[in-house]
Coordinates of C-alpha atoms in Angstrom, one line a residue:
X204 CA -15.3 -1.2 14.5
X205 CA -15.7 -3.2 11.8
X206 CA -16.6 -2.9 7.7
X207 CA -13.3 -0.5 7.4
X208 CA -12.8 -2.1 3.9
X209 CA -15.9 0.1 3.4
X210 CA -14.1 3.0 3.6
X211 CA -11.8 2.0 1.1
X212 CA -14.0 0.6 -1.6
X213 CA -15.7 4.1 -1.2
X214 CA -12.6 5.8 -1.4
X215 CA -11.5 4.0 -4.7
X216 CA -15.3 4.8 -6.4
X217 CA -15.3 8.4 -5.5
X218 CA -11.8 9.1 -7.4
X219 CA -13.1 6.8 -10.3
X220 CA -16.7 9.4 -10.2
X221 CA -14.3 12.0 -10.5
X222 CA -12.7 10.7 -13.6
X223 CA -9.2 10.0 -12.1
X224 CA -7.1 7.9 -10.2
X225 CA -6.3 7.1 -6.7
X226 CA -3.4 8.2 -5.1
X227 CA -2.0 5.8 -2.8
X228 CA 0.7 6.3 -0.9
X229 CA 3.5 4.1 1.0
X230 CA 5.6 5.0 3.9
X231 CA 7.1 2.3 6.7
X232 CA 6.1 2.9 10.5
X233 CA 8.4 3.8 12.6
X234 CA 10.3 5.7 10.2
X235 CA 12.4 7.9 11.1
X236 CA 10.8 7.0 14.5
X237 CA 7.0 6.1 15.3
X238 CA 6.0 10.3 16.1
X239 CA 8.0 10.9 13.0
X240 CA 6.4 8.4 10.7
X241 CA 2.8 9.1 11.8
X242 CA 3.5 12.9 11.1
X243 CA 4.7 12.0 7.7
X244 CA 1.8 9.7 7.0
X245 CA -0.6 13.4 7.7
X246 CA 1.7 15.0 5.5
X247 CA 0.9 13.0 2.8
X248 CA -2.7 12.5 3.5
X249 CA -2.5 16.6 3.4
X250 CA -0.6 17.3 0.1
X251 CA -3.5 15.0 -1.9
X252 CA -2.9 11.2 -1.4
X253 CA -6.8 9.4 -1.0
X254 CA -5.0 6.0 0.9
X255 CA -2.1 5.4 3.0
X256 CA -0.2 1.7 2.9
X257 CA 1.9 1.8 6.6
X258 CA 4.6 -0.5 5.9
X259 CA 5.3 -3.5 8.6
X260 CA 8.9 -3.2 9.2
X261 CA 10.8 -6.5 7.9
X262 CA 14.0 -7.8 8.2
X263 CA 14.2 -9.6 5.3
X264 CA 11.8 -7.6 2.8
X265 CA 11.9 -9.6 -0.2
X266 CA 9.7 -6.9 -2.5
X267 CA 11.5 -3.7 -1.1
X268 CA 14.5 -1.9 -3.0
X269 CA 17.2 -0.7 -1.1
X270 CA 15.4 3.1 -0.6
X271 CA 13.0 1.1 1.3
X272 CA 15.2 -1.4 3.1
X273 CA 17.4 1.7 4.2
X274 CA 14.2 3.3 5.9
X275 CA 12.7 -0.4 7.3
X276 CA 16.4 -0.2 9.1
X277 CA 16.3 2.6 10.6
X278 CA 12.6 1.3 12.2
X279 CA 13.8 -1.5 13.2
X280 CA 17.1 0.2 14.7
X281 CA 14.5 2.5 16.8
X282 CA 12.9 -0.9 17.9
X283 CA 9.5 -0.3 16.3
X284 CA 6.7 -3.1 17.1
X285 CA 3.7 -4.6 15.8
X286 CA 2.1 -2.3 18.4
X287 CA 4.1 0.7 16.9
X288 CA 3.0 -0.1 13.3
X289 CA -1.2 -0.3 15.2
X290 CA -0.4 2.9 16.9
X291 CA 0.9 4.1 13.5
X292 CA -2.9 3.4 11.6
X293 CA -4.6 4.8 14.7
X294 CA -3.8 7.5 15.0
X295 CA -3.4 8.7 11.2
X296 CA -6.7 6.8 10.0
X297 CA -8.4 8.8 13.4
X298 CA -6.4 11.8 12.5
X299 CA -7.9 11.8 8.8
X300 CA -10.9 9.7 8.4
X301 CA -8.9 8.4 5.2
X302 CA -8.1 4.9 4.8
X303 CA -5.2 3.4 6.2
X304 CA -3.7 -0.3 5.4
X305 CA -0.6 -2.6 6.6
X306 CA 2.0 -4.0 3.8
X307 CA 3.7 -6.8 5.6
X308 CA 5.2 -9.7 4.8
X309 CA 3.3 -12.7 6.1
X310 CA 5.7 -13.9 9.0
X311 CA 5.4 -11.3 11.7
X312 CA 1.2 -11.8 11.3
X313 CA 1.7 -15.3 11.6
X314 CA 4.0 -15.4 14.7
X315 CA 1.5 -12.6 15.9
X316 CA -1.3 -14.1 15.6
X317 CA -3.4 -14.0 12.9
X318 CA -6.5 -13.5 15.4
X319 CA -4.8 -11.2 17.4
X320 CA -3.3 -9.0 14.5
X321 CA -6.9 -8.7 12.8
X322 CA -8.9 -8.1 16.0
X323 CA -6.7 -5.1 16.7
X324 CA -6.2 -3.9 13.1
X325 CA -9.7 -3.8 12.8
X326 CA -10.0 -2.1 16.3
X327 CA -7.5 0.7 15.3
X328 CA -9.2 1.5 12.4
X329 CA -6.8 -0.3 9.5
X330 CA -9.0 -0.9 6.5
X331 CA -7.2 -4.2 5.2
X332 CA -3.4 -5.5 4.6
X333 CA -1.5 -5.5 1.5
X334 CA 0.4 -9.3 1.5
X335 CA 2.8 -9.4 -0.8
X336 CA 4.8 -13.1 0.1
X337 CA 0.9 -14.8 0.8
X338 CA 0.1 -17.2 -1.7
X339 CA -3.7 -16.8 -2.5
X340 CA -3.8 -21.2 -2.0
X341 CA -2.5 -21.0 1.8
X342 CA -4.7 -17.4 2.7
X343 CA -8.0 -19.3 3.9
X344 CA -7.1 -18.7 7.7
X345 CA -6.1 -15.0 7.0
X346 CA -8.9 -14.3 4.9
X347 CA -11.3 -15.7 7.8
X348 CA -10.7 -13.7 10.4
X349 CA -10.0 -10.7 7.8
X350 CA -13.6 -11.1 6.7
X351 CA -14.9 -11.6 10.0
X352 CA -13.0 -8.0 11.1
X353 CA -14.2 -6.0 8.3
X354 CA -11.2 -5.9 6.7
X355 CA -9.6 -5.9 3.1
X356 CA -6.8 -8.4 1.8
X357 CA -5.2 -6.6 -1.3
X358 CA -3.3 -9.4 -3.3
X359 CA -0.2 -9.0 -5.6
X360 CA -0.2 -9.7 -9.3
X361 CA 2.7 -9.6 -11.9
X362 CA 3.2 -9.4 -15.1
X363 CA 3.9 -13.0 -14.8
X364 CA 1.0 -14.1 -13.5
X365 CA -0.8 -16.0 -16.0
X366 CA -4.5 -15.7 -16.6
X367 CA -5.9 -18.3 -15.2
X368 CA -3.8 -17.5 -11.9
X369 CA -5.0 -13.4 -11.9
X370 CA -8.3 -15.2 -11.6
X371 CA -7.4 -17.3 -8.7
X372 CA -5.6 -14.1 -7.2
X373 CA -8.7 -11.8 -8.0
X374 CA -11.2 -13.7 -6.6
X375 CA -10.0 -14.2 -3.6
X376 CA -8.7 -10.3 -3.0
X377 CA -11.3 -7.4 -1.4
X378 CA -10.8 -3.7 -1.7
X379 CA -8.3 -3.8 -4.8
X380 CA -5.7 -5.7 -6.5
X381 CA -2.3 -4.8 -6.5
X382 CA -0.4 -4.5 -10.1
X383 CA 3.4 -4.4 -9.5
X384 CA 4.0 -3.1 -13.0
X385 CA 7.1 -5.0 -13.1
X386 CA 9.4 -7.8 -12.3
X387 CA 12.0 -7.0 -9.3
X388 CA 11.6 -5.0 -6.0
X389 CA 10.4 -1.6 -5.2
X390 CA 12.1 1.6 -6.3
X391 CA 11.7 4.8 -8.6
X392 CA 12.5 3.5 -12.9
X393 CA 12.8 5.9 -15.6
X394 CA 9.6 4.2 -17.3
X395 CA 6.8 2.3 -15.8
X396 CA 6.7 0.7 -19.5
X397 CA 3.8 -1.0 -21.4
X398 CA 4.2 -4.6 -19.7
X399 CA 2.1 -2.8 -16.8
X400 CA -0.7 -1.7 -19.1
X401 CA -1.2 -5.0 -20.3
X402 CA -1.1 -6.6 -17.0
X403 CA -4.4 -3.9 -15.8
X404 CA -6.0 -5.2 -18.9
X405 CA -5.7 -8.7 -18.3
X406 CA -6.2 -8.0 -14.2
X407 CA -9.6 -6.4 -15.3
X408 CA -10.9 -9.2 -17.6
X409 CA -10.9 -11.3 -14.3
X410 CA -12.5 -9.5 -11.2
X411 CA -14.4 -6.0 -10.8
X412 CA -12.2 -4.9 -8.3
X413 CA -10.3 -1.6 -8.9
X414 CA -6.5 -2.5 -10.3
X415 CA -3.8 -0.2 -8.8
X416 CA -0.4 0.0 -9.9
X417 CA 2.7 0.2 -8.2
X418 CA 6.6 -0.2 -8.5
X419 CA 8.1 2.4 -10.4
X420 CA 6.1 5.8 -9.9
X421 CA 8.1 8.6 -9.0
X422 CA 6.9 11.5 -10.5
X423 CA 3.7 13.3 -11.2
X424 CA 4.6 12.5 -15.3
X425 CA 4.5 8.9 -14.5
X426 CA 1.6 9.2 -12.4
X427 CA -0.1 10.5 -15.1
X428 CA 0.5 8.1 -17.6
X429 CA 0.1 4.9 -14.8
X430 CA -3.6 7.2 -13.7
X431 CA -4.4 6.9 -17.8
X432 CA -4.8 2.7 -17.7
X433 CA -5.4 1.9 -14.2
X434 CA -7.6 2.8 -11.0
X435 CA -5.1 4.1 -8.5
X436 CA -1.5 4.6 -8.6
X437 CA 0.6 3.4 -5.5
X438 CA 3.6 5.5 -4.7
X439 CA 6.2 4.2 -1.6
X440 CA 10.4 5.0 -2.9
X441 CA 9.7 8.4 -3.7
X442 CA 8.2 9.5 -0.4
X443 CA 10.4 7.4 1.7
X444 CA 13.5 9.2 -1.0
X445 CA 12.5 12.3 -0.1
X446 CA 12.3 12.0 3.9
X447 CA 15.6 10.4 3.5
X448 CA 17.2 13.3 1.2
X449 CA 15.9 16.2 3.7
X450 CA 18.1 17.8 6.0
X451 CA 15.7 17.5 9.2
X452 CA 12.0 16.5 9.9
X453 CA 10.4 19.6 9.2
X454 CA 12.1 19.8 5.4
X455 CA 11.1 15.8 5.3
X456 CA 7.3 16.8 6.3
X457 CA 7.2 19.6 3.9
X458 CA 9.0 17.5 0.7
X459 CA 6.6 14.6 1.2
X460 CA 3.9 16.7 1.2
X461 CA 4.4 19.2 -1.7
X462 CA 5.5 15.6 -3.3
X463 CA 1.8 14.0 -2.5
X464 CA 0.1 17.4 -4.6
X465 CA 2.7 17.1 -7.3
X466 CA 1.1 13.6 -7.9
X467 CA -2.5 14.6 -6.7
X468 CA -2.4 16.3 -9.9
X469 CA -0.4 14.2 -12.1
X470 CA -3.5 11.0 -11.4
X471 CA -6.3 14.2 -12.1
X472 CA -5.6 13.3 -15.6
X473 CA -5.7 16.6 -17.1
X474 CA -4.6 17.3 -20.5

């Protein structure tokens, strides 16, 4: 299978035709075990999200906030795999026909296998990775064998990224670019603030790619007002919050779903 960041572009253009956002959601493999995380992954697709970022468990998850360092521990205290996290975009991308990508952190592909790890992302259906810790100067073997798969690579900008360094970033990124609407790690904030807004703006001026925004979004209020400035808005905290705050899998299921609508709504940008 190849061309999978197909999917996604066409995802991303279909919510824009539609005068919205996209909703893009995050939740780590393996968590709170691999049947459990894949079933939460549906759950989400269900209740309204358009894409699905499978987090890459990681020891040392220099971007992740302690809501999602609690969940990588528990994946990692299961034992979950690189064949777990594969496994994981199988069977929800064939489950769904949406499309499914890997956030990870650049070590585990490289003591993968950058080969290897494309070649079977690809196969199982994965529409690109998310690489947070890459630097866009060292990605030409990645972005090789990514290309030559079929497969997106969705780089990170910040609000300290200077211009001429979004452009760097942008050219080199497929499917979308990644906002992180702040400084610091992952994790639900009271406001997703201005310094976001101006960061899409500036994104924008440099590539056509959609901008989504991350880091921060909790709610379908803040959903709204992130879906009013950029092209999708990427959610992780509050799903993985939610599974953690429920009192057994089924409640988990449910709250992440009837979460996923809450926000389906909130990027519909209706008055």
């Amino acid at each position: 299978m190849s061309g999978n960041v197909t999917l996604l572009s066409e995802t991303l253009a279909k919510a824009k035709a539609e005068d919205r956002a996209a909703l893009i959601a995050y939740l780590p493999a393996g968590f709170p075990t691999v049947d459990g995380g894949i079933e939460a992954i549906k759950a989400v697709f269900d209740g309204g999200a358009d894409v699905v970022e499978v987090g890459l468990p990681h020891s040392d998850p220099v971007l992740d906030g302690p809501v999602i360092q609690t969940a990588d521990d528990i994946a990692l205290k299961g034992g979950v795999k690189i064949a777990d996290v594969l496994r994981t975009v199988r069977e929800a991308h064939a489950a769904t026909g949406k499309p499914v990508l890997v956030m990870t952190y650049w070590n585990p592909i490289d003591r993968y296998g950058v080969e290897r790890f494309t070649a079977e992302l690809a196969e199982a259906g994965g529409a690109g990775c998310i690489l947070p810790d890459l630097p866009v100067q060292e990605s030409a073997l990645w972005r090789e064998h990514a290309d030559k798969h079929g497969l997106g690579t969705v780089f990170v900008v910040a609000p300290s990224s200077k211009d001429e360094r979004l452009a760097q970033i942008t050219a080199a990124g497929s499917g979308f670019v990644y906002a992180a609407s702040l400084m610091g790690v992952t994790g639900t904030r009271a406001s997703v603030g201005a310094q976001a807004e101006d960061l899409v703006r500036r994104t924008r001026a440099t590539t056509s790619l959609p901008v989504c925004v991350g880091l921060g979004v909790s709610n379908a209020e803040q959903a709204k007002e992130v879906a009013a400035f950029s092209d999708g808005v990427i959610v992780g905290s509050a799903f993985v919050q939610r599974m953690l705050d429920a009192p057994d899998h089924a409640s988990g299921l449910a709250a992440v779903r009837a979460l996923a609508g809450e926000l389906a709504q909130g990027v519909r940008r209706t008055p």
